[in-house]
mmCIF file of C-alpha atoms in Angstrom:
data_model
loop_
_atom_site.group_PDB
_atom_site.id
_atom_site.type_symbol
_atom_site.label_atom_id
_atom_site.label_comp_id
_atom_site.label_asym_id
_atom_site.label_seq_id
_atom_site.Cartn_x
_atom_site.Cartn_y
_atom_site.Cartn_z
ATOM 1 C CA MET A 1 -205.103 174.471 25.231
ATOM 2 C CA PHE A 2 -204.760 174.675 29.021
ATOM 3 C CA LYS A 3 -207.175 177.604 29.203
ATOM 4 C CA ASN A 4 -209.904 175.385 27.812
ATOM 5 C CA GLN A 5 -209.273 172.799 30.517
ATOM 6 C CA ILE A 6 -208.714 175.017 33.581
ATOM 7 C CA ASN A 7 -210.849 178.090 33.871
ATOM 8 C CA TYR A 8 -210.209 179.985 37.127
ATOM 9 C CA ALA A 9 -212.267 182.955 35.985
ATOM 10 C CA GLY A 10 -215.569 181.543 37.210
ATOM 11 C CA PRO A 11 -216.536 180.039 40.548
ATOM 12 C CA ALA A 12 -215.269 176.482 40.841
ATOM 13 C CA SER A 13 -215.222 174.100 43.744
ATOM 14 C CA GLU A 14 -211.936 172.865 45.204
ATOM 15 C CA GLU A 15 -212.791 169.363 44.010
ATOM 16 C CA LEU A 16 -213.306 170.574 40.439
ATOM 17 C CA LYS A 17 -210.013 172.477 40.507
ATOM 18 C CA LYS A 18 -208.263 169.339 41.706
ATOM 19 C CA GLN A 19 -209.751 167.221 38.929
ATOM 20 C CA GLN A 20 -208.807 169.808 36.317
ATOM 21 C CA ALA A 21 -205.211 169.920 37.623
ATOM 22 C CA ILE A 22 -204.953 166.123 37.448
ATOM 23 C CA GLN A 23 -206.125 166.178 33.837
ATOM 24 C CA VAL A 24 -203.451 168.719 32.917
ATOM 25 C CA LEU A 25 -200.746 166.713 34.723
ATOM 26 C CA GLN A 26 -200.655 164.190 31.874
ATOM 27 C CA PHE A 27 -199.203 166.881 29.603
ATOM 28 C CA ALA A 28 -196.330 167.729 31.979
ATOM 29 C CA GLN A 29 -192.768 166.640 31.259
ATOM 30 C CA ILE A 30 -192.341 164.877 34.596
ATOM 31 C CA THR A 31 -188.933 164.430 36.196
ATOM 32 C CA LYS A 32 -188.087 162.031 39.002
ATOM 33 C CA ASP A 33 -186.546 164.818 41.106
ATOM 34 C CA TYR A 34 -189.681 164.935 43.262
ATOM 35 C CA GLN A 35 -188.858 161.424 44.493
ATOM 36 C CA GLN A 36 -186.130 162.938 46.676
ATOM 37 C CA LEU A 37 -188.898 164.797 48.467
ATOM 38 C CA VAL A 38 -190.805 161.529 48.830
ATOM 39 C CA LYS A 39 -187.740 159.999 50.493
ATOM 40 C CA ARG A 40 -187.547 162.899 52.935
ATOM 41 C CA ILE A 41 -191.191 162.432 53.891
ATOM 42 C CA ALA A 42 -191.255 158.628 53.999
ATOM 43 C CA CYS A 43 -187.914 158.400 55.872
ATOM 44 C CA ASN A 44 -187.243 154.805 56.980
ATOM 45 C CA LEU A 45 -190.542 153.643 55.458
ATOM 46 C CA TYR A 46 -189.433 154.694 51.971
ATOM 47 C CA ASP A 47 -188.653 151.171 50.719
ATOM 48 C CA ASP A 48 -192.150 150.010 51.664
ATOM 49 C CA VAL A 49 -193.748 153.135 50.210
ATOM 50 C CA ALA A 50 -191.824 152.593 46.951
ATOM 51 C CA LYS A 51 -193.153 149.022 46.695
ATOM 52 C CA ILE A 52 -196.726 150.234 47.033
ATOM 53 C CA PHE A 53 -196.280 153.380 44.913
ATOM 54 C CA PRO A 54 -193.547 152.610 42.358
ATOM 55 C CA ASP A 55 -192.103 155.185 39.965
ATOM 56 C CA HIS A 56 -194.461 158.070 39.163
ATOM 57 C CA LEU A 57 -197.207 156.647 41.366
ATOM 58 C CA GLN A 58 -195.212 158.232 44.180
ATOM 59 C CA MET A 59 -196.825 161.519 43.138
ATOM 60 C CA ILE A 60 -200.032 160.171 44.680
ATOM 61 C CA TYR A 61 -198.214 159.615 47.977
ATOM 62 C CA LEU A 62 -196.629 163.062 47.797
ATOM 63 C CA LEU A 63 -199.885 164.898 47.070
ATOM 64 C CA THR A 64 -201.897 163.154 49.793
ATOM 65 C CA ASN A 65 -202.624 165.290 52.869
ATOM 66 C CA ASP A 66 -200.609 164.708 56.042
ATOM 67 C CA ARG A 67 -203.400 163.211 58.144
ATOM 68 C CA ARG A 68 -204.330 160.577 55.549
ATOM 69 C CA ARG A 69 -200.681 159.833 54.801
ATOM 70 C CA GLN A 70 -199.959 159.176 58.494
ATOM 71 C CA VAL A 71 -202.782 156.624 58.453
ATOM 72 C CA TRP A 72 -201.041 154.954 55.508
ATOM 73 C CA HIS A 73 -197.778 154.951 57.455
ATOM 74 C CA ALA A 74 -199.410 153.225 60.424
ATOM 75 C CA VAL A 75 -201.061 150.660 58.151
ATOM 76 C CA ILE A 76 -197.754 149.950 56.393
ATOM 77 C CA ALA A 77 -196.046 149.556 59.800
ATOM 78 C CA SER A 78 -198.525 146.940 61.050
ATOM 79 C CA GLU A 79 -197.522 143.285 61.244
ATOM 80 C CA ILE A 80 -200.330 142.245 58.892
ATOM 81 C CA MET A 81 -199.314 144.644 56.135
ATOM 82 C CA GLN A 82 -195.637 143.779 56.535
ATOM 83 C CA ASP A 83 -196.587 140.212 55.642
ATOM 84 C CA THR A 84 -198.512 141.540 52.633
ATOM 85 C CA LEU A 85 -195.478 143.473 51.428
ATOM 86 C CA LYS A 86 -193.325 140.353 51.711
ATOM 87 C CA THR A 87 -195.862 138.439 49.607
ATOM 88 C CA GLY A 88 -195.662 141.070 46.847
ATOM 89 C CA GLY A 89 -197.416 140.856 43.466
ATOM 90 C CA LYS A 90 -201.199 141.171 43.453
ATOM 91 C CA ALA A 91 -201.273 141.492 47.244
ATOM 92 C CA VAL A 92 -199.384 144.794 46.995
ATOM 93 C CA VAL A 93 -201.638 145.998 44.154
ATOM 94 C CA LYS A 94 -204.664 145.291 46.358
ATOM 95 C CA LEU A 95 -203.025 147.113 49.269
ATOM 96 C CA ARG A 96 -202.496 150.183 47.078
ATOM 97 C CA HIS A 97 -206.131 150.017 45.979
ATOM 98 C CA ASP A 98 -207.265 149.796 49.607
ATOM 99 C CA LEU A 99 -205.092 152.719 50.683
ATOM 100 C CA LEU A 100 -206.596 154.870 47.954
ATOM 101 C CA ASN A 101 -210.233 153.841 48.299
ATOM 102 C CA THR A 102 -210.911 152.668 51.868
ATOM 103 C CA LYS A 103 -211.826 154.929 54.777
ATOM 104 C CA SER A 104 -209.099 155.550 57.327
ATOM 105 C CA THR A 105 -210.990 153.891 60.191
ATOM 106 C CA GLN A 106 -211.525 150.737 58.147
ATOM 107 C CA LEU A 107 -207.881 150.672 57.052
ATOM 108 C CA LEU A 108 -206.675 150.884 60.658
ATOM 109 C CA LYS A 109 -209.103 148.239 61.881
ATOM 110 C CA ALA A 110 -207.996 145.866 59.137
ATOM 111 C CA ALA A 111 -204.324 146.473 59.901
ATOM 112 C CA PHE A 112 -204.528 146.249 63.718
ATOM 113 C CA ASN A 113 -207.715 144.181 64.219
ATOM 114 C CA ASP A 114 -209.235 146.965 66.305
ATOM 115 C CA LEU A 115 -209.160 150.753 66.572
ATOM 116 C CA PRO A 116 -208.293 152.228 69.995
ATOM 117 C CA ASN A 117 -209.831 155.531 71.006
ATOM 118 C CA SER A 118 -208.151 158.539 69.400
ATOM 119 C CA PHE A 119 -205.559 156.418 67.544
ATOM 120 C CA GLU A 120 -206.313 158.048 64.191
ATOM 121 C CA ALA A 121 -206.279 161.524 65.735
ATOM 122 C CA LEU A 122 -202.986 160.787 67.499
ATOM 123 C CA LEU A 123 -201.411 159.741 64.192
ATOM 124 C CA SER A 124 -202.077 163.200 62.803
ATOM 125 C CA ARG A 125 -199.942 164.700 65.602
ATOM 126 C CA PHE A 126 -196.837 163.279 63.900
ATOM 127 C CA GLY A 127 -197.037 166.013 61.268
ATOM 128 C CA THR A 128 -195.642 165.508 57.767
ATOM 129 C CA GLN A 129 -192.844 162.971 58.055
ATOM 130 C CA ALA A 130 -193.110 159.243 58.641
ATOM 131 C CA GLN A 131 -191.762 157.761 61.864
ATOM 132 C CA ASP A 132 -189.823 154.542 62.307
ATOM 133 C CA ARG A 133 -192.031 151.474 62.065
ATOM 134 C CA GLU A 134 -191.773 150.585 65.770
ATOM 135 C CA VAL A 135 -192.962 154.073 66.770
ATOM 136 C CA TYR A 136 -196.358 153.428 65.134
ATOM 137 C CA LEU A 137 -196.607 150.081 66.923
ATOM 138 C CA MET A 138 -195.688 151.745 70.221
ATOM 139 C CA LEU A 139 -198.303 154.453 69.682
ATOM 140 C CA TYR A 140 -200.907 151.772 69.012
ATOM 141 C CA ASP A 141 -200.051 150.012 72.300
ATOM 142 C CA ILE A 142 -200.186 153.292 74.222
ATOM 143 C CA ALA A 143 -203.548 154.225 72.680
ATOM 144 C CA ARG A 144 -204.902 150.748 73.418
ATOM 145 C CA ILE A 145 -204.044 150.620 77.129
ATOM 146 C CA GLY A 146 -203.620 154.307 78.002
ATOM 147 C CA GLY A 147 -206.391 156.079 79.859
ATOM 148 C CA PRO A 148 -208.307 159.212 78.875
ATOM 149 C CA THR A 149 -205.932 161.505 80.792
ATOM 150 C CA LEU A 150 -202.917 160.363 78.805
ATOM 151 C CA ARG A 151 -204.840 160.592 75.522
ATOM 152 C CA ARG A 152 -205.831 164.183 76.314
ATOM 153 C CA GLN A 153 -202.210 165.052 77.053
ATOM 154 C CA MET A 154 -201.045 163.562 73.762
ATOM 155 C CA LEU A 155 -203.812 165.164 71.739
ATOM 156 C CA GLY A 156 -203.012 168.475 73.395
ATOM 157 C CA ALA A 157 -199.482 168.376 72.018
ATOM 158 C CA GLU A 158 -198.986 170.508 68.918
ATOM 159 C CA LYS A 159 -196.740 167.775 67.539
ATOM 160 C CA LEU A 160 -195.866 164.337 68.882
ATOM 161 C CA GLN A 161 -192.193 163.455 68.778
ATOM 162 C CA ALA A 162 -190.934 159.905 68.280
ATOM 163 C CA ARG A 163 -188.784 160.443 71.383
ATOM 164 C CA THR A 164 -191.920 161.083 73.460
ATOM 165 C CA ILE A 165 -193.590 157.900 72.209
ATOM 166 C CA ARG A 166 -190.489 155.794 72.885
ATOM 167 C CA HIS A 167 -190.216 157.156 76.417
ATOM 168 C CA LEU A 168 -193.917 156.690 77.166
ATOM 169 C CA HIS A 169 -193.841 153.134 75.860
ATOM 170 C CA ALA A 170 -190.832 152.255 78.042
ATOM 171 C CA LEU A 171 -192.444 153.637 81.211
ATOM 172 C CA PRO A 172 -194.834 151.573 83.367
ATOM 173 C CA ALA A 173 -198.501 152.435 82.842
ATOM 174 C CA ASP A 174 -198.797 154.313 86.154
ATOM 175 C CA LEU A 175 -195.856 156.588 85.234
ATOM 176 C CA ARG A 176 -197.000 157.524 81.730
ATOM 177 C CA ASN A 177 -197.254 161.283 81.542
ATOM 178 C CA VAL A 178 -196.268 163.340 78.501
ATOM 179 C CA GLY A 179 -194.532 166.063 80.500
ATOM 180 C CA PHE A 180 -192.556 163.560 82.559
ATOM 181 C CA ALA A 181 -191.646 161.474 79.489
ATOM 182 C CA ASN A 182 -190.297 164.586 77.766
ATOM 183 C CA SER A 183 -188.303 165.530 80.870
ATOM 184 C CA LEU A 184 -186.192 162.361 80.632
ATOM 185 C CA LYS A 185 -183.224 163.180 78.423
ATOM 186 C CA ASP A 186 -182.766 159.840 76.638
ATOM 187 C CA GLN A 187 -183.679 156.147 76.558
ATOM 188 C CA GLN A 188 -180.973 155.300 79.086
ATOM 189 C CA SER A 189 -182.510 157.787 81.528
ATOM 190 C CA VAL A 190 -185.869 156.060 81.088
ATOM 191 C CA LYS A 191 -184.321 152.637 81.746
ATOM 192 C CA ASP A 192 -182.498 153.958 84.805
ATOM 193 C CA PHE A 193 -185.678 155.481 86.221
ATOM 194 C CA VAL A 194 -187.704 152.308 85.655
ATOM 195 C CA ARG A 195 -184.968 150.330 87.384
ATOM 196 C CA LEU A 196 -185.018 152.827 90.257
ATOM 197 C CA MET A 197 -188.777 152.362 90.682
ATOM 198 C CA ASN A 198 -188.362 148.584 90.704
ATOM 199 C CA GLU A 199 -185.604 148.766 93.314
ATOM 200 C CA MET A 200 -187.754 151.071 95.407
ATOM 201 C CA GLN A 201 -190.225 148.242 95.938
ATOM 202 C CA LEU A 202 -187.497 146.367 97.837
ATOM 203 C CA ALA A 203 -185.985 149.343 99.679
ATOM 204 C CA LYS A 204 -186.834 150.116 103.293
ATOM 205 C CA PHE A 205 -186.981 153.669 104.617
ATOM 206 C CA GLN A 206 -189.056 155.943 106.824
ATOM 207 C CA ASP A 207 -192.545 157.022 105.732
ATOM 208 C CA LYS A 208 -192.279 154.850 102.620
ATOM 209 C CA PRO A 209 -195.985 154.817 101.563
ATOM 210 C CA ASP A 210 -196.341 158.589 101.948
ATOM 211 C CA VAL A 211 -193.199 159.629 100.074
ATOM 212 C CA GLU A 212 -193.833 157.096 97.288
ATOM 213 C CA GLU A 213 -197.297 158.572 96.831
ATOM 214 C CA LYS A 214 -195.815 162.076 96.690
ATOM 215 C CA LEU A 215 -193.453 160.941 93.940
ATOM 216 C CA LEU A 216 -196.295 159.485 91.858
ATOM 217 C CA ILE A 217 -198.321 162.677 92.291
ATOM 218 C CA ALA A 218 -195.331 164.771 91.200
ATOM 219 C CA ILE A 219 -194.904 162.629 88.078
ATOM 220 C CA LYS A 220 -198.591 162.691 87.141
ATOM 221 C CA ASN A 221 -198.984 166.430 87.702
ATOM 222 C CA ASN A 222 -195.687 167.636 86.195
ATOM 223 C CA ARG A 223 -194.480 168.915 89.555
ATOM 224 C CA ASN A 224 -190.983 168.975 91.052
ATOM 225 C CA VAL A 225 -189.941 165.337 90.645
ATOM 226 C CA PRO A 226 -186.351 165.884 91.924
ATOM 227 C CA ALA A 227 -187.756 167.328 95.160
ATOM 228 C CA ALA A 228 -189.958 164.244 95.594
ATOM 229 C CA ILE A 229 -186.972 161.974 94.928
ATOM 230 C CA LYS A 230 -184.926 163.863 97.520
ATOM 231 C CA GLU A 231 -187.614 163.124 100.115
ATOM 232 C CA ILE A 232 -186.902 159.434 99.507
ATOM 233 C CA TYR A 233 -183.138 159.904 99.360
ATOM 234 C CA ILE A 234 -182.850 161.606 102.754
ATOM 235 C CA ARG A 235 -184.860 158.813 104.364
ATOM 236 C CA LEU A 236 -182.537 156.025 103.248
ATOM 237 C CA PRO A 237 -180.770 154.488 106.263
ATOM 238 C CA PHE A 238 -177.063 155.146 106.742
ATOM 239 C CA PRO A 239 -174.709 152.131 107.055
ATOM 240 C CA PRO A 240 -174.520 150.421 110.485
ATOM 241 C CA GLN A 241 -172.902 152.526 113.181
ATOM 242 C CA ILE A 242 -169.334 151.907 114.367
ATOM 243 C CA VAL A 243 -169.809 153.195 117.917
ATOM 244 C CA PRO A 244 -172.867 151.925 119.849
ATOM 245 C CA ASP A 245 -175.437 154.297 121.335
ATOM 246 C CA THR A 246 -175.276 155.105 125.037
ATOM 247 C CA GLU A 247 -177.184 157.412 127.352
ATOM 248 C CA ARG A 248 -174.915 160.232 126.168
ATOM 249 C CA LEU A 249 -174.272 159.222 122.551
ATOM 250 C CA ARG A 250 -176.750 158.806 119.682
ATOM 251 C CA TYR A 251 -175.993 157.798 116.090
ATOM 252 C CA ILE A 252 -177.600 159.878 113.323
ATOM 253 C CA THR A 253 -179.290 157.205 111.221
ATOM 254 C CA CYS A 254 -180.448 158.940 108.005
ATOM 255 C CA GLY A 255 -180.289 162.115 105.957
ATOM 256 C CA LEU A 256 -183.608 163.416 107.266
ATOM 257 C CA GLU A 257 -182.246 163.293 110.804
ATOM 258 C CA LEU A 258 -178.914 164.788 109.708
ATOM 259 C CA GLU A 259 -180.669 167.754 108.075
ATOM 260 C CA LYS A 260 -182.748 168.254 111.216
ATOM 261 C CA VAL A 261 -179.586 168.293 113.374
ATOM 262 C CA ALA A 262 -177.953 170.714 110.902
ATOM 263 C CA LYS A 263 -180.793 173.196 111.423
ATOM 264 C CA GLU A 264 -180.724 172.719 115.179
ATOM 265 C CA PHE A 265 -176.943 173.198 115.389
ATOM 266 C CA ASN A 266 -176.806 175.898 112.697
ATOM 267 C CA ASN A 267 -174.126 174.195 110.616
ATOM 268 C CA CYS A 268 -173.623 172.561 107.205
ATOM 269 C CA LEU A 269 -174.150 168.914 108.192
ATOM 270 C CA GLY A 270 -177.022 168.632 105.710
ATOM 271 C CA ASN A 271 -174.490 168.737 102.861
ATOM 272 C CA PHE A 272 -172.924 165.466 104.019
ATOM 273 C CA VAL A 273 -175.901 163.179 103.352
ATOM 274 C CA PRO A 274 -174.351 161.570 100.204
ATOM 275 C CA ILE A 275 -171.031 161.000 101.996
ATOM 276 C CA ALA A 276 -172.767 159.437 104.987
ATOM 277 C CA LEU A 277 -174.850 157.188 102.722
ATOM 278 C CA ARG A 278 -171.663 155.961 101.045
ATOM 279 C CA GLY A 279 -170.282 155.078 104.479
ATOM 280 C CA GLU A 280 -167.347 157.491 104.298
ATOM 281 C CA LYS A 281 -168.433 159.460 107.364
ATOM 282 C CA GLN A 282 -170.604 158.885 110.424
ATOM 283 C CA PHE A 283 -172.185 161.463 112.712
ATOM 284 C CA TYR A 284 -173.119 161.217 116.386
ATOM 285 C CA VAL A 285 -174.837 163.580 118.814
ATOM 286 C CA TRP A 286 -173.219 163.794 122.265
ATOM 287 C CA ASN A 287 -175.453 164.827 125.178
ATOM 288 C CA LYS A 288 -177.590 166.877 122.740
ATOM 289 C CA ASP A 289 -174.860 169.524 122.966
ATOM 290 C CA LEU A 290 -172.432 168.730 120.179
ATOM 291 C CA VAL A 291 -171.876 166.637 117.062
ATOM 292 C CA VAL A 292 -168.995 164.214 116.596
ATOM 293 C CA SER A 293 -168.018 163.206 113.065
ATOM 294 C CA ILE A 294 -165.767 160.257 112.287
ATOM 295 C CA HIS A 295 -164.374 159.244 108.923
ATOM 296 C CA LYS A 296 -162.567 156.278 107.427
ATOM 297 C CA TYR A 297 -158.913 156.891 106.586
ATOM 298 C CA ARG A 298 -156.797 154.144 104.994
ATOM 299 C CA GLY A 299 -159.138 151.471 106.288
ATOM 300 C CA HIS A 300 -159.373 152.799 109.852
ATOM 301 C CA TRP A 301 -162.000 154.945 111.556
ATOM 302 C CA GLN A 302 -160.856 158.093 113.312
ATOM 303 C CA VAL A 303 -162.435 161.123 114.944
ATOM 304 C CA ASP A 304 -162.739 163.956 112.452
ATOM 305 C CA GLU A 305 -164.450 166.905 114.178
ATOM 306 C CA ILE A 306 -166.146 167.709 117.471
ATOM 307 C CA LYS A 307 -168.387 170.788 117.223
ATOM 308 C CA LEU A 308 -170.882 172.619 119.402
ATOM 309 C CA LYS A 309 -173.806 174.555 117.941
ATOM 310 C CA GLY A 310 -172.729 177.157 115.422
ATOM 311 C CA ASN A 311 -169.494 175.206 114.831
ATOM 312 C CA ARG A 312 -168.024 176.406 118.143
ATOM 313 C CA GLU A 313 -165.178 174.426 119.677
ATOM 314 C CA PRO A 314 -165.809 172.510 122.937
ATOM 315 C CA THR A 315 -163.421 172.733 125.871
ATOM 316 C CA VAL A 316 -160.232 170.694 125.743
ATOM 317 C CA LYS A 317 -161.439 168.654 128.711
ATOM 318 C CA LEU A 318 -164.690 167.740 126.926
ATOM 319 C CA GLN A 319 -162.823 166.898 123.725
ATOM 320 C CA LYS A 320 -160.531 164.514 125.596
ATOM 321 C CA MET A 321 -163.509 162.823 127.254
ATOM 322 C CA ILE A 322 -165.201 162.246 123.891
ATOM 323 C CA ILE A 323 -161.980 161.104 122.199
ATOM 324 C CA ASN A 324 -161.385 158.600 124.981
ATOM 325 C CA HIS A 325 -164.934 157.265 124.635
ATOM 326 C CA PHE A 326 -164.516 156.736 120.899
ATOM 327 C CA ALA A 327 -161.055 155.233 121.407
ATOM 328 C CA GLU A 328 -162.618 152.589 123.651
ATOM 329 C CA ASN A 329 -164.646 151.576 120.582
ATOM 330 C CA GLY A 330 -161.678 151.433 118.204
ATOM 331 C CA VAL A 331 -161.934 154.986 116.831
ATOM 332 C CA GLN A 332 -158.749 157.032 117.335
ATOM 333 C CA LYS A 333 -158.234 160.773 117.069
ATOM 334 C CA ILE A 334 -155.366 160.046 114.671
ATOM 335 C CA ASN A 335 -154.525 156.653 113.325
ATOM 336 C CA GLY A 336 -151.212 156.319 115.106
ATOM 337 C CA PHE A 337 -147.661 156.992 114.004
ATOM 338 C CA ALA A 338 -148.024 154.855 110.863
ATOM 339 C CA SER A 339 -150.575 157.217 109.325
ATOM 340 C CA MET A 340 -148.189 160.122 109.920
ATOM 341 C CA LEU A 341 -145.383 158.344 108.051
ATOM 342 C CA GLU A 342 -147.398 157.158 105.040
ATOM 343 C CA PRO A 343 -147.808 160.526 103.222
ATOM 344 C CA PHE A 344 -144.011 160.889 103.135
ATOM 345 C CA LEU A 345 -143.588 157.475 101.512
ATOM 346 C CA LEU A 346 -145.396 158.586 98.352
ATOM 347 C CA GLU A 347 -143.319 159.154 95.225
ATOM 348 C CA ASP A 348 -144.245 162.838 94.912
ATOM 349 C CA ALA A 349 -143.816 163.693 98.613
ATOM 350 C CA PHE A 350 -140.445 165.381 97.971
ATOM 351 C CA SER A 351 -138.875 167.167 95.021
ATOM 352 C CA PHE A 352 -135.075 167.017 94.834
ATOM 353 C CA VAL A 353 -134.522 169.013 91.655
ATOM 354 C CA GLY A 354 -130.989 168.645 90.302
ATOM 355 C CA VAL A 355 -129.966 166.030 92.852
ATOM 356 C CA GLU A 356 -128.453 162.888 91.392
ATOM 357 C CA PRO A 357 -130.006 159.726 92.881
ATOM 358 C CA SER A 358 -127.690 157.493 94.876
ATOM 359 C CA ILE A 359 -127.273 153.764 94.333
ATOM 360 C CA ASP A 360 -129.550 153.167 97.318
ATOM 361 C CA ASP A 361 -132.230 155.418 95.784
ATOM 362 C CA MET A 362 -132.108 153.582 92.472
ATOM 363 C CA GLU A 363 -132.454 150.215 94.186
ATOM 364 C CA PHE A 364 -135.517 151.339 96.141
ATOM 365 C CA ASP A 365 -138.652 149.296 95.355
ATOM 366 C CA PHE A 366 -141.001 151.944 93.946
ATOM 367 C CA SER A 367 -143.864 149.427 93.673
ATOM 368 C CA TYR A 368 -144.109 149.837 97.427
ATOM 369 C CA PHE A 369 -145.644 153.266 96.839
ATOM 370 C CA ALA A 370 -148.662 151.731 95.098
ATOM 371 C CA GLN A 371 -149.409 149.635 98.164
ATOM 372 C CA VAL A 372 -149.173 152.639 100.481
ATOM 373 C CA ALA A 373 -151.338 154.944 98.334
#
């Protein structure tokens, strides 16, 4: 019987073969197992798809090509069609009829009121599976306000990922670049970067217009963004200096200057930019000959190191002169006898293994240690 209906011996068009296969389908003993495949394709849109294509009508959805089916997904995701699905009844029957008989461009225009450039083509980049509803709405917004450069980038992608669309949508328009969006590891990274860019508008640092422009260029051209960010980072001003400048003494005010001094003095000062920005250390140049570092210890500033170029030690006489100068401004070489005692007050300073504690030991107020530490 089937041979009379489907004859593959002679030349037949693809359309004729399709029609013949559909005719034979009515004789098949159809199972609902294929609906599991429909669920895998429709993903989170399955409930809506099942309303439009109930029971064995889901075979129509399953056999539709990917490009057309992605148009259906976008239409289903639209606000207008969501209202239609809530209405139910004849409205859903009409929607099914429209999906099957109306051109893709007309379907999209009816669902979104307009059709941005390349929107239909971009939908096809999603491949086989449906995306979450909000991803289609995000893609529509991006296609509507994105420029030709961004559209070319997206169309150039072999497959668009939902993650890419979410990241692009969360970024400001001037930062939307497919490569950069993909480089951000998750949504929190996107939020953090957007916040950073907003804070940058308020920040003050050297060469601000130039380094901001370099960052934007790096983002738009998929260049080394971390390197561009570092150029901003090393220009951020260090906290206010503790010791005032004099004819002999100069405070190093930012990371850019600290890196320059590190090269000049052939040492590792450039590694201390984060510490200096946090206010844990300060660096001063003395008579252009040596660098003095001070650090905060238990709430007090004290001289840490005094080094000539190449980390050479200055003479004892010169060290004393510098220490005295800093002491006049409240910075000691060591923070007095108290700082020498404090480490030995900590609970783990001594280990008396096998020694029984005395009554005096047991009555000692150990909470005192927490205040010292």
